[in-house]
Each structure stands twice: as C-alpha cells, then as structure tokens.
Amino acid sequence: SIVDHAAFKWKMSERVSLPPEEMIIYELHVGTFSGEGTFYGAAAKLPYLTELGINTVEIMPVAQFPGDRNWGYDGVYPFAVQNSYGGPEGLKDFVEKCHALGISVILDVVYNHLGPEGNFLPEFMPCFTERYTTPWGKAINFDDSYSYGVRDFFIRNALYWFEHYQIDALRLDAIHGIFDMSAKHFLRELSEAVAEFCRDSGSTHYLIAESDLNDTRVIKKYDRGGYGIDAQWNDDFHHSVHAVLTGESAGYYRDFGGVDKVAKALSSGFVYSWDFSEHRKRYHGMSSSDCPLSKFVVFSQNHDQVGNRAGGERLSLLTSTEGLKVSAASVLLSPSIPLLFMGEEYGENAPFLYFMSFTDNDLIEAVRQGRKKEFREFHSRGEPEDPYDVETFKKSKLRWEKVGEERHSVLLGFYKELIELRKNNTVIREPEKTDLRNSGDVIGITRQGKGYALHVVLNFGDQSMVSGPAGIPGTWSKIFDSSETKWLGPGTIMPDTFLSGENIPVGALSAAVYRNLQ
C-alpha cells in the first residue's frame, strides 16, 4: 500500500543530530532486542539505554524481506519498512521517541545486493550486472549500461530515510560489495547528494560505511581523492582484541594475535596497511595513520562477528569476566567511535544466530547447505543451527531477566562507569597529544588535554610491572580499576597514586585509568 508520510505528525520540530565522533553506538536487531520483536517493543527499552549512557542506536536493516524473521540483509523492497516490525508508523514512532531522549538513530542499509526471494526490481530497471559477482549473488549495476537510473534509485533511497523518517545517519553495509569503475564512484556521488540535501533542508545527516578493504579513500575528503564518507568500521580492531582474548587462530584470526596488533589498532587505525595477510594470501590495506581516529568505528562484538559463528557465541562465552572488562575498556576508552552489540553490556550469553523465513523450499535448503559449507571452510566445530527453524530465532532473543543476576548487573554497572568516564573526559577522543607504548602484554596510553592528562593501562596478559608515563610532572591518581572487588575482580594491586616514571604493578587481565592534574 502507498504510505502517506504527511499523515504522521512529528511532535518534535527540532532535533540535534550528533556528530559521529561524539556517538556511543548501540547496535540492535529489532526482532530479537525485545520480547515483542517490534519497534514499539524496542522503544520501551530506550530509558534503559539512556541510563546506560547510550546516545546513538543503530538498527539492523528494516527494508521489507520475505516472511517475518530475518537479519534484514535479504531485503527486496528498499523503500518499504518491514511489516512484522510495525511498518512505517512503527519506525517513525521509534525514531521520535529516540530523539525525545536525545538519542540519534543510525539505520543500516544494503546497497551491495538484494535478497534472493521476492525481488521484482529487475522487471522495472537493469539493477544487476554480469560484470561482477558478490558473495550474496548478482552485483548491483553501478557502472554498466543504463546504470545512471540504478545509481539514482539508491541515492533517492538514502535521502528518503532522511526526509521521511528523520534518520540521523546511514550505515552502508559491506561497501566492498559495491563495484564501480566509474571516474566518480557511487559512494562519492551518494556523499555529494547527502551534502546537498543537508544544505537544502537545513538538517544534518551522516554516512558510515562498513568495509573490509582497509582503504582510506572511503573517509578522505574530495580534495584528497576520497569519497567523503563520514566514518567507517574498523574490523582490524575487533579481530586484534578477539584473537588476543580468545586465542582463536582459524579463518581471518590467523592474521591477528599479539598485543602489538591491538596497540597498532589503538594508535593508527588499520592493522593491515599494505602488509602480507596469511589469510588472504596477499598484501592488504593501506596506512590510516594520516586519518583522524575519530573517523573509525570500533567494537569487540557486533552482529556479524557473533552471528557468523557456527554457534553464534558471544564473547561472554569465549573469555572470562576479566577478559570482558578489558575488551570493554579497550573499546570505550579508544579515541575512535565505540559500538556495543545489544546485550554485551551485561554479558548476555544467549547466542545470536543467523535466521530467515524464506518461503521457497529449494532456497531454504540452499541456505542451509551454504552455511554448513561456510563454517567448514572456517574450521568451525559442530553443525550450525537450522536458520529456518523458528527456535533458532527465539534462541537469539535477549534474556532481559539476566540483568538482575549479580554477575550481569555488576558488568552493567562497569559499562555505565566506563561510558560516564568517556563522556566526562573529552581528552579520550580529542587529545592534544598522545603517547602509546606497548611492552609485552601491556599497553599504556597517555593522552594530554587542556590542564590535565589521562593514562590508560590495558593488560591483556599475566601480572606485570610497567613504567608509568614519563615526561609529565606531578602525581597520578587512580580513577578507575577493573580489578577491584566491586567489579567482581580479584582485588587490585595497582597503587592509588604514583609519580611519573615510577614502576607500577599491573594485575592480570585488567584495565585502569589514572588522572594527572597539571
């Protein structure tokens, strides 16, 4: 049916769109975030997110897909809102309630492929090309004959979400699956169109890309040959932290492991900057050391990294509580844009599995076999859950009752304090000077700002002795320590204060922050 967008009366005439560098992002799947599995159910949880300190929500794709359960990346009607979630009215209501609480909204959109069932767009336009292939099927036609109409279709789709749903930013899914050899890449044309829309409308909107290319052209400005995208995901950060904490080395994790990789991600962005990748069997990436770290989104968990495991295991099942706390500190005390995956903040241990509800039996079986093959190639143990079984979907729902249990409530408090620490100390994301040193399993990061400095210690290994930051006079006072018993830690061995240059003991798998008043 045709949607009358004028029928929805927005109550808020003004809104403030948060710039990416100030965002603390919470990624959620509408169908599994609440018991209801709808926009209205998700909206009921917004006060919880506000109390946690979240200021930005990122929702996985909501473009109409077959059936009533799906991750969203099989959408076939890009301008339609999934009916089982609450349709257009539900999404607008959700966005309005977010804005009323000062929460920005990022919508995940898919411009690299279309779902395999129910897609009738080829009947109306040449949306596919035979020039390229993607892991998800035919490539979208961004540079072949008559591609100008296809490009315009997806650009109009981006502006549609901004104009009619007041979405603050779009997360562009897997742009490495957008193939375009034109002199002007589709992403640059999209970025220019968004900039023009913002000028004409007087509103502010952003684009954030997911990419595994480690290519800084995505976020560089036009005059530097870039596409002008506002920020991009940094998978290298996740892989580095995950490999160190879990010891996993299968698949792409073989390229990681070692605290030096975490240190490079924290100091430079991309770990692979034209280095040889054993997993890819080739050189990969380019240096991002000349790009602001605030242009990167970092995380220790997300829907892909959890859901694309055979068992959908979250990090809470793969490392200890102390490991979870170190991973949280590495993300939330990073100068980059932190992203949390729903339930991470209280150590949710329900899996997040891949699920779908296609109606074509041959397609359902093809997806089942495809998932099995994919996991065999990743050397995963065990058989993946049946993605068509409704129980697979139900198992993936958050278990909110867990929040009240001691371990989960303490971890939730830990995340709240870290987020508050980040918000109250802009030097974390906007330092005037940064010094990062890596010694064995310990990373020490000193960030100086106006009138004070912070020293962050991250220990990914056993108990150690490290030197405190040199060259900054005065006394350093501890303001945060993950090993304290109030966080269910083993008890701290780190001093409450120390002088610059002194050696200080650091507990195993711990994170601490010291403040120096100059």
Coordinates of C-alpha atoms in Angstrom, one line a residue:
S1 CA 0.0 0.0 0.0
I2 CA 1.1 3.6 -0.6
V3 CA 2.3 5.4 2.6
D4 CA 1.0 8.9 3.3
H5 CA 4.0 10.4 5.0
A6 CA 2.2 13.6 5.8
A7 CA -0.2 11.6 8.0
F8 CA 2.4 11.1 10.7
K9 CA 2.6 14.2 12.8
W10 CA 6.1 14.7 14.2
K11 CA 5.9 16.2 17.6
M12 CA 9.5 17.5 17.7
S13 CA 10.1 20.4 15.3
E14 CA 13.8 20.5 16.0
R15 CA 16.4 17.9 16.7
V16 CA 20.2 17.8 17.2
S17 CA 22.0 15.3 15.1
L18 CA 25.0 14.0 17.0
P19 CA 28.3 14.1 15.0
P20 CA 29.9 10.7 14.7
E21 CA 32.9 11.5 16.9
E22 CA 30.5 12.0 19.8
M23 CA 28.5 8.9 19.3
I24 CA 28.3 5.9 21.7
I25 CA 26.6 3.4 19.4
Y26 CA 24.4 0.5 20.5
E27 CA 23.6 -1.9 17.6
L28 CA 20.4 -3.8 17.9
H29 CA 18.2 -6.2 15.8
V30 CA 14.5 -5.1 16.1
G31 CA 13.2 -8.7 16.1
T32 CA 15.4 -10.0 18.9
F33 CA 16.0 -6.9 21.1
S34 CA 12.7 -7.2 22.9
G35 CA 10.1 -9.9 23.6
E36 CA 7.7 -8.2 21.2
G37 CA 10.2 -8.1 18.4
T38 CA 8.8 -4.8 17.1
F39 CA 9.7 -1.1 17.0
Y40 CA 7.3 -0.5 19.9
G41 CA 9.0 -3.2 22.0
A42 CA 12.4 -1.6 21.2
A43 CA 11.1 1.8 22.1
A44 CA 10.1 0.6 25.6
K45 CA 13.7 -0.2 26.3
L46 CA 15.0 3.3 25.4
P47 CA 15.0 4.5 29.0
Y48 CA 17.3 1.6 29.9
L49 CA 19.7 2.7 27.1
T50 CA 19.6 6.3 28.3
E51 CA 20.5 5.2 31.8
L52 CA 23.4 3.1 30.4
G53 CA 24.7 6.3 28.7
I54 CA 24.0 5.4 25.1
N55 CA 23.4 8.4 22.8
T56 CA 23.1 6.6 19.4
V57 CA 21.1 3.5 18.4
E58 CA 22.0 1.6 15.2
I59 CA 19.2 -0.7 13.9
M60 CA 19.9 -3.5 11.6
P61 CA 18.1 -3.3 8.2
V62 CA 14.4 -2.9 8.2
A63 CA 13.7 -2.9 4.4
Q64 CA 10.9 -5.4 3.7
F65 CA 12.1 -9.0 3.4
P66 CA 10.2 -12.4 2.9
G67 CA 8.5 -13.8 5.9
D68 CA 8.6 -12.3 9.4
R69 CA 12.2 -13.1 10.7
N70 CA 15.5 -12.3 9.1
W71 CA 18.7 -10.4 9.9
G72 CA 17.5 -7.8 7.3
Y73 CA 20.2 -8.2 4.7
D74 CA 17.7 -10.1 2.4
G75 CA 15.5 -7.1 1.9
V76 CA 13.8 -6.8 -1.5
Y77 CA 11.8 -3.6 -1.3
P78 CA 14.3 -0.9 -0.2
F79 CA 11.7 1.8 0.3
A80 CA 9.3 -0.4 2.4
V81 CA 9.5 -0.9 6.2
Q82 CA 9.2 -4.5 7.4
N83 CA 5.6 -5.1 8.4
S84 CA 6.3 -7.6 11.2
Y85 CA 8.3 -4.9 13.0
G86 CA 5.5 -2.4 12.9
G87 CA 5.8 -0.8 9.4
P88 CA 6.4 2.9 8.6
E89 CA 4.3 4.1 11.6
G90 CA 6.3 2.0 14.0
L91 CA 9.7 3.1 12.7
K92 CA 8.7 6.8 12.8
D93 CA 7.4 6.3 16.4
F94 CA 10.7 4.7 17.4
V95 CA 12.8 7.5 15.8
E96 CA 10.7 10.1 17.5
K97 CA 11.0 8.5 20.9
C98 CA 14.7 8.2 20.4
H99 CA 15.0 11.9 19.6
A100 CA 12.9 12.8 22.6
L101 CA 15.5 11.2 24.8
G102 CA 18.5 12.8 22.9
I103 CA 19.4 9.5 21.1
S104 CA 20.4 9.7 17.4
V105 CA 19.4 6.9 15.1
I106 CA 21.5 5.1 12.5
L107 CA 19.8 2.9 10.0
D108 CA 21.7 0.0 8.4
V109 CA 21.0 0.0 4.6
V110 CA 22.1 -2.6 2.0
Y111 CA 23.2 -1.2 -1.4
N112 CA 25.5 -4.1 -2.4
H113 CA 22.9 -6.7 -3.2
L114 CA 19.2 -7.6 -3.0
G115 CA 17.6 -10.6 -1.3
P116 CA 17.1 -13.8 -3.3
E117 CA 13.3 -14.1 -2.9
G118 CA 10.6 -11.7 -3.9
N119 CA 12.8 -9.3 -5.8
F120 CA 10.9 -7.9 -8.8
L121 CA 13.1 -4.8 -9.4
P122 CA 14.8 -6.4 -12.5
E123 CA 11.3 -6.2 -14.1
F124 CA 11.5 -2.4 -13.9
M125 CA 15.1 -1.5 -14.3
P126 CA 18.5 -3.0 -15.1
C127 CA 19.5 -3.3 -11.5
F128 CA 22.0 -6.2 -11.9
T129 CA 25.2 -6.5 -13.9
E130 CA 27.1 -9.6 -15.1
R131 CA 30.5 -7.8 -14.7
Y132 CA 31.0 -8.7 -11.1
T133 CA 29.8 -11.3 -8.5
T134 CA 29.3 -10.9 -4.8
P135 CA 29.1 -13.5 -2.0
W136 CA 25.3 -12.8 -1.9
G137 CA 24.5 -13.2 -5.6
K138 CA 24.4 -10.8 -8.6
A139 CA 26.1 -7.4 -8.2
I140 CA 24.1 -4.2 -8.4
N141 CA 24.7 -2.3 -11.6
F142 CA 26.5 0.8 -10.6
D143 CA 28.7 1.2 -13.7
D144 CA 27.3 -0.9 -16.6
S145 CA 24.9 0.2 -19.3
Y146 CA 21.9 2.3 -18.0
S147 CA 23.4 2.4 -14.6
Y148 CA 22.5 6.0 -14.1
G149 CA 19.0 5.1 -13.2
V150 CA 20.1 2.4 -10.7
R151 CA 22.5 4.8 -9.1
D152 CA 19.8 7.4 -8.7
F153 CA 17.4 4.8 -7.3
F154 CA 19.7 4.0 -4.4
I155 CA 20.7 7.7 -3.8
R156 CA 17.0 8.5 -3.6
N157 CA 16.6 5.7 -1.1
A158 CA 19.2 7.2 1.2
L159 CA 17.6 10.6 1.1
Y160 CA 14.2 9.0 1.6
W161 CA 15.2 7.8 5.1
F162 CA 16.4 11.2 6.0
E163 CA 13.4 13.1 4.7
H164 CA 10.5 11.0 5.7
Y165 CA 11.8 9.1 8.8
Q166 CA 14.3 11.7 10.2
I167 CA 17.0 9.1 10.4
D168 CA 20.3 10.8 11.5
A169 CA 22.8 8.5 9.8
L170 CA 23.0 5.5 7.5
R171 CA 25.3 2.6 7.9
L172 CA 26.2 1.4 4.5
D173 CA 26.5 -2.4 4.5
A174 CA 29.7 -4.1 3.1
I175 CA 30.7 -1.5 0.6
H176 CA 33.4 -3.8 -0.6
G177 CA 30.5 -5.5 -2.4
I178 CA 29.7 -2.2 -4.3
F179 CA 31.6 -2.5 -7.6
D180 CA 32.1 0.7 -9.6
M181 CA 34.9 1.5 -12.0
S182 CA 33.4 4.9 -13.0
A183 CA 35.5 8.0 -12.7
K184 CA 33.2 9.1 -10.0
H185 CA 32.5 6.3 -7.6
F186 CA 28.9 5.7 -6.5
L187 CA 29.9 6.4 -2.9
R188 CA 31.2 9.8 -3.7
E189 CA 28.1 10.6 -5.7
L190 CA 26.0 9.5 -2.8
S191 CA 28.0 11.6 -0.4
E192 CA 27.6 14.6 -2.6
A193 CA 23.9 14.1 -2.8
V194 CA 23.6 13.8 1.0
A195 CA 25.7 17.0 1.5
E196 CA 23.4 18.8 -1.0
F197 CA 20.3 17.5 0.8
C198 CA 21.6 18.8 4.2
R199 CA 22.3 22.2 2.7
D200 CA 18.8 22.5 1.2
S201 CA 16.9 21.1 4.2
G202 CA 19.0 22.7 7.0
S203 CA 19.3 19.3 8.7
T204 CA 22.4 17.3 9.4
H205 CA 22.9 13.7 8.4
Y206 CA 25.9 11.3 8.1
L207 CA 27.1 8.3 6.3
I208 CA 29.1 5.5 7.9
A209 CA 30.5 2.6 5.8
E210 CA 31.3 -1.0 6.6
S211 CA 34.3 -2.1 4.6
D212 CA 37.0 -4.8 4.9
L213 CA 39.2 -3.1 2.2
N214 CA 41.2 -1.0 4.7
D215 CA 41.0 1.8 2.2
T216 CA 41.2 5.3 3.5
R217 CA 39.7 6.8 0.3
V218 CA 36.3 5.9 1.8
I219 CA 36.7 8.6 4.5
K220 CA 39.0 11.1 2.9
K221 CA 37.7 14.4 1.7
Y222 CA 37.0 15.0 -2.0
D223 CA 40.1 17.2 -2.4
R224 CA 42.3 14.3 -1.3
G225 CA 40.7 11.9 -3.8
G226 CA 38.3 10.5 -1.2
Y227 CA 34.6 9.6 -1.2
G228 CA 33.7 12.0 1.7
I229 CA 32.1 9.3 3.9
D230 CA 32.0 10.5 7.5
A231 CA 33.3 7.3 9.2
Q232 CA 33.9 3.6 8.6
W233 CA 34.1 0.4 10.6
N234 CA 37.5 -1.0 11.6
D235 CA 37.3 -4.8 11.7
D236 CA 41.0 -5.0 12.4
F237 CA 40.3 -3.6 15.9
H238 CA 37.8 -6.3 16.6
H239 CA 40.0 -9.1 15.2
S240 CA 43.0 -8.0 17.2
V241 CA 41.2 -7.8 20.6
H242 CA 39.2 -11.0 19.9
A243 CA 42.3 -13.1 18.9
V244 CA 44.3 -12.0 22.0
L245 CA 41.5 -12.7 24.4
T246 CA 40.3 -16.0 23.0
G247 CA 43.4 -17.4 21.4
E248 CA 41.5 -18.2 18.2
S249 CA 43.5 -18.5 15.1
A250 CA 41.2 -20.0 12.5
G251 CA 40.0 -18.1 9.4
Y252 CA 40.9 -14.4 9.4
Y253 CA 42.0 -14.6 13.0
R254 CA 45.3 -16.2 11.8
D255 CA 46.3 -12.7 10.7
F256 CA 46.0 -11.5 14.3
G257 CA 47.0 -12.5 17.8
G258 CA 49.6 -10.5 19.7
V259 CA 49.1 -7.3 21.8
D260 CA 51.2 -5.4 19.3
K261 CA 48.2 -5.7 16.8
V262 CA 45.9 -4.2 19.4
A263 CA 48.4 -1.4 20.0
K264 CA 48.5 -0.6 16.3
A265 CA 44.7 -0.6 16.1
L266 CA 44.5 1.9 19.0
S267 CA 47.3 4.1 17.7
S268 CA 46.9 4.0 13.9
G269 CA 43.5 2.5 13.0
F270 CA 44.1 -0.2 10.4
V271 CA 46.4 -3.0 11.5
Y272 CA 46.9 -4.2 7.9
S273 CA 48.4 -1.3 6.0
W274 CA 49.8 -3.0 2.9
D275 CA 51.1 -5.9 5.0
F276 CA 51.1 -9.5 3.9
S277 CA 47.9 -11.3 5.0
E278 CA 48.3 -15.1 5.6
H279 CA 44.5 -15.5 5.4
R280 CA 44.1 -13.6 2.1
K281 CA 47.5 -14.8 0.7
R282 CA 48.3 -11.3 -0.5
Y283 CA 49.2 -7.8 0.7
H284 CA 46.3 -6.0 2.2
G285 CA 45.2 -2.5 3.2
M286 CA 46.8 1.0 3.3
S287 CA 48.1 3.1 6.2
S288 CA 45.5 5.1 8.0
S289 CA 48.0 6.9 10.2
D290 CA 47.1 10.2 8.5
C291 CA 43.4 9.9 9.2
P292 CA 41.7 11.0 12.5
L293 CA 41.0 8.0 14.7
S294 CA 37.6 9.6 15.3
K295 CA 36.7 8.5 11.7
F296 CA 36.7 4.8 12.7
V297 CA 34.0 2.8 14.5
V298 CA 35.5 0.1 16.8
F299 CA 33.9 -2.8 18.7
S300 CA 34.6 -6.1 20.4
Q301 CA 31.3 -7.6 19.2
N302 CA 28.7 -6.9 16.5
H303 CA 26.0 -8.9 14.7
D304 CA 28.5 -10.2 12.0
Q305 CA 31.3 -11.3 14.4
V306 CA 28.9 -13.1 16.7
G307 CA 26.2 -14.3 14.3
N308 CA 28.6 -15.6 11.7
R309 CA 30.0 -18.2 14.1
A310 CA 28.5 -21.7 13.9
G311 CA 27.1 -21.5 17.4
G312 CA 26.5 -17.7 17.5
E313 CA 28.6 -17.5 20.6
R314 CA 29.1 -14.1 22.2
L315 CA 32.4 -13.0 23.7
S316 CA 30.9 -13.7 27.2
L317 CA 31.2 -17.5 26.4
L318 CA 34.7 -17.2 24.9
T319 CA 36.6 -15.3 27.6
S320 CA 36.5 -14.7 31.4
T321 CA 34.7 -11.8 33.1
E322 CA 38.1 -10.1 33.5
G323 CA 38.6 -10.5 29.7
L324 CA 35.2 -9.0 29.1
K325 CA 36.1 -6.0 31.2
V326 CA 39.4 -5.5 29.3
S327 CA 37.7 -5.7 26.0
A328 CA 35.0 -3.1 27.1
A329 CA 37.8 -0.8 28.3
S330 CA 39.7 -1.1 25.0
V331 CA 36.6 -0.1 23.1
L332 CA 35.2 2.6 25.3
L333 CA 38.5 4.2 26.2
S334 CA 39.5 4.3 22.5
P335 CA 39.7 7.6 20.6
S336 CA 37.6 6.0 17.9
I337 CA 33.8 5.7 17.9
P338 CA 32.7 2.9 20.2
L339 CA 30.0 0.5 19.2
L340 CA 28.3 -2.1 21.6
F341 CA 26.3 -5.0 20.4
M342 CA 22.9 -5.5 22.2
G343 CA 23.3 -7.4 25.4
E344 CA 27.1 -7.0 25.5
E345 CA 26.8 -4.5 28.4
Y346 CA 25.5 -7.1 30.8
G347 CA 27.3 -10.1 29.4
E348 CA 24.4 -11.7 27.6
N349 CA 25.1 -15.3 26.9
A350 CA 22.2 -16.2 24.6
P351 CA 23.6 -16.8 21.1
F352 CA 22.9 -14.5 18.2
L353 CA 22.3 -16.9 15.3
Y354 CA 21.6 -16.5 11.6
F355 CA 17.9 -16.9 10.9
M356 CA 15.5 -16.4 8.0
S357 CA 11.9 -17.3 6.9
F358 CA 12.0 -17.7 3.2
T359 CA 9.1 -19.5 1.6
D360 CA 10.8 -21.3 -1.3
N361 CA 11.9 -24.8 -0.1
D362 CA 14.8 -25.1 -2.6
L363 CA 16.1 -21.7 -1.4
I364 CA 15.8 -22.7 2.3
E365 CA 17.8 -25.9 1.7
A366 CA 20.4 -24.0 -0.4
V367 CA 20.9 -21.5 2.5
R368 CA 21.2 -24.4 5.0
Q369 CA 23.9 -26.1 2.9
G370 CA 25.7 -22.8 2.2
R371 CA 26.0 -22.1 5.9
K372 CA 27.4 -25.5 6.6
K373 CA 30.0 -25.1 3.8
E374 CA 31.0 -21.7 5.0
F375 CA 31.6 -22.9 8.6
R376 CA 33.6 -25.9 7.3
E377 CA 35.9 -23.6 5.5
F378 CA 36.3 -21.6 8.7
H379 CA 37.2 -24.8 10.6
S380 CA 34.3 -24.3 12.9
R381 CA 33.3 -27.2 15.1
G382 CA 29.8 -28.6 15.2
E383 CA 26.8 -28.1 12.9
P384 CA 25.2 -24.6 12.6
E385 CA 21.6 -24.2 13.8
D386 CA 18.9 -24.6 11.2
P387 CA 18.4 -20.9 10.1
Y388 CA 14.7 -21.7 9.0
D389 CA 13.7 -23.2 12.4
V390 CA 11.7 -20.6 14.4
E391 CA 13.5 -21.9 17.5
T392 CA 16.8 -20.5 16.1
F393 CA 15.2 -17.1 16.0
K394 CA 13.8 -17.5 19.6
K395 CA 17.1 -18.6 21.0
S396 CA 18.6 -15.3 19.6
K397 CA 16.4 -13.1 21.7
L398 CA 17.9 -11.2 24.6
R399 CA 17.2 -12.7 28.0
W400 CA 16.4 -9.5 29.9
E401 CA 15.8 -11.4 33.1
K402 CA 19.5 -12.0 33.4
V403 CA 20.2 -8.3 34.1
G404 CA 19.2 -8.7 37.7
E405 CA 21.7 -11.5 38.4
E406 CA 24.8 -10.5 40.2
R407 CA 27.5 -11.0 37.5
H408 CA 25.3 -9.4 34.9
S409 CA 24.3 -6.4 37.0
V410 CA 27.9 -5.8 38.1
L411 CA 29.1 -5.9 34.5
L412 CA 26.3 -3.5 33.5
G413 CA 27.5 -1.1 36.2
F414 CA 31.0 -1.5 34.9
Y415 CA 29.9 -0.4 31.4
K416 CA 28.0 2.5 32.8
E417 CA 31.0 3.8 34.6
L418 CA 33.2 3.4 31.6
I419 CA 30.7 5.3 29.4
E420 CA 30.5 8.1 32.1
L421 CA 34.3 8.3 32.2
R422 CA 34.4 8.7 28.4
K423 CA 31.7 11.4 28.4
N424 CA 33.4 13.4 31.2
N425 CA 36.9 13.3 29.7
T426 CA 36.9 14.6 26.2
V427 CA 40.7 14.1 26.1
I428 CA 39.9 10.4 25.4
R429 CA 38.6 11.3 21.9
E430 CA 40.2 14.7 21.4
P431 CA 43.7 14.6 22.9
E432 CA 46.1 17.4 22.1
K433 CA 49.0 14.9 22.4
T434 CA 49.0 11.1 22.6
D435 CA 51.8 8.7 23.7
L436 CA 51.2 5.0 23.3
R437 CA 53.6 2.4 24.4
N438 CA 53.4 -1.4 24.2
S439 CA 55.5 -3.6 26.4
G440 CA 54.7 -7.3 26.3
D441 CA 51.1 -7.8 27.1
V442 CA 50.6 -4.3 28.5
I443 CA 49.6 -1.1 26.6
G444 CA 50.0 2.3 28.2
I445 CA 48.3 5.3 26.6
T446 CA 48.8 8.8 27.8
R447 CA 46.5 11.5 26.4
Q448 CA 47.1 15.1 27.3
G449 CA 44.4 17.8 27.1
K450 CA 43.8 21.3 28.4
G451 CA 45.1 21.3 32.0
Y452 CA 45.2 17.6 32.6
A453 CA 46.2 14.2 31.2
L454 CA 44.9 10.6 31.5
H455 CA 46.9 7.5 31.5
V456 CA 45.1 4.3 30.4
V457 CA 46.7 0.9 31.2
L458 CA 45.4 -2.2 29.4
N459 CA 46.9 -5.6 30.4
F460 CA 45.9 -8.5 28.1
G461 CA 48.2 -11.0 29.9
D462 CA 49.5 -12.0 33.2
Q463 CA 50.6 -9.8 36.1
S464 CA 53.3 -7.4 35.1
M465 CA 55.4 -4.4 36.1
V466 CA 55.3 -1.4 33.8
S467 CA 56.7 2.1 33.9
G468 CA 54.3 5.0 34.4
P469 CA 54.2 7.8 31.9
A470 CA 57.4 9.9 31.8
G471 CA 57.8 13.5 30.9
I472 CA 54.7 14.7 32.6
P473 CA 55.4 16.0 36.1
G474 CA 53.2 15.5 39.1
T475 CA 51.2 12.9 40.8
W476 CA 48.9 10.4 39.0
S477 CA 45.7 9.4 40.9
K478 CA 43.7 6.3 40.0
I479 CA 40.1 7.0 39.0
F480 CA 39.2 3.5 37.5
D481 CA 40.4 0.0 38.1
S482 CA 38.7 -3.1 36.6
S483 CA 40.4 -5.5 39.1
E484 CA 38.6 -4.0 42.1
T485 CA 36.3 -6.4 44.0
K486 CA 33.3 -4.1 43.4
W487 CA 33.6 -5.2 39.8
L488 CA 34.0 -8.9 40.9
G489 CA 37.7 -8.6 40.3
P490 CA 40.5 -10.4 42.2
G491 CA 41.4 -7.3 44.1
T492 CA 43.7 -4.5 42.9
I493 CA 47.5 -4.5 43.2
M494 CA 47.8 -1.1 41.4
P495 CA 48.7 1.9 43.7
D496 CA 46.2 4.7 44.2
T497 CA 48.8 7.2 43.3
F498 CA 52.3 7.2 41.7
L499 CA 54.8 9.7 40.4
S500 CA 55.8 10.0 36.8
G501 CA 58.4 7.5 35.8
E502 CA 57.8 5.1 38.7
N503 CA 57.4 1.4 38.0
I504 CA 53.9 0.2 39.0
P505 CA 52.4 -3.3 39.2
V506 CA 49.6 -4.2 36.9
G507 CA 47.2 -7.1 37.6
A508 CA 46.5 -9.9 35.1
L509 CA 43.8 -9.1 32.5
S510 CA 43.0 -5.7 33.9
A511 CA 42.4 -2.1 32.8
A512 CA 43.0 1.1 34.8
V513 CA 42.9 4.8 34.3
Y514 CA 45.0 7.5 36.1
R515 CA 44.5 11.2 36.1
N516 CA 47.2 13.9 36.3
L517 CA 46.2 17.4 37.3
Q518 CA 48.8 19.8 35.8

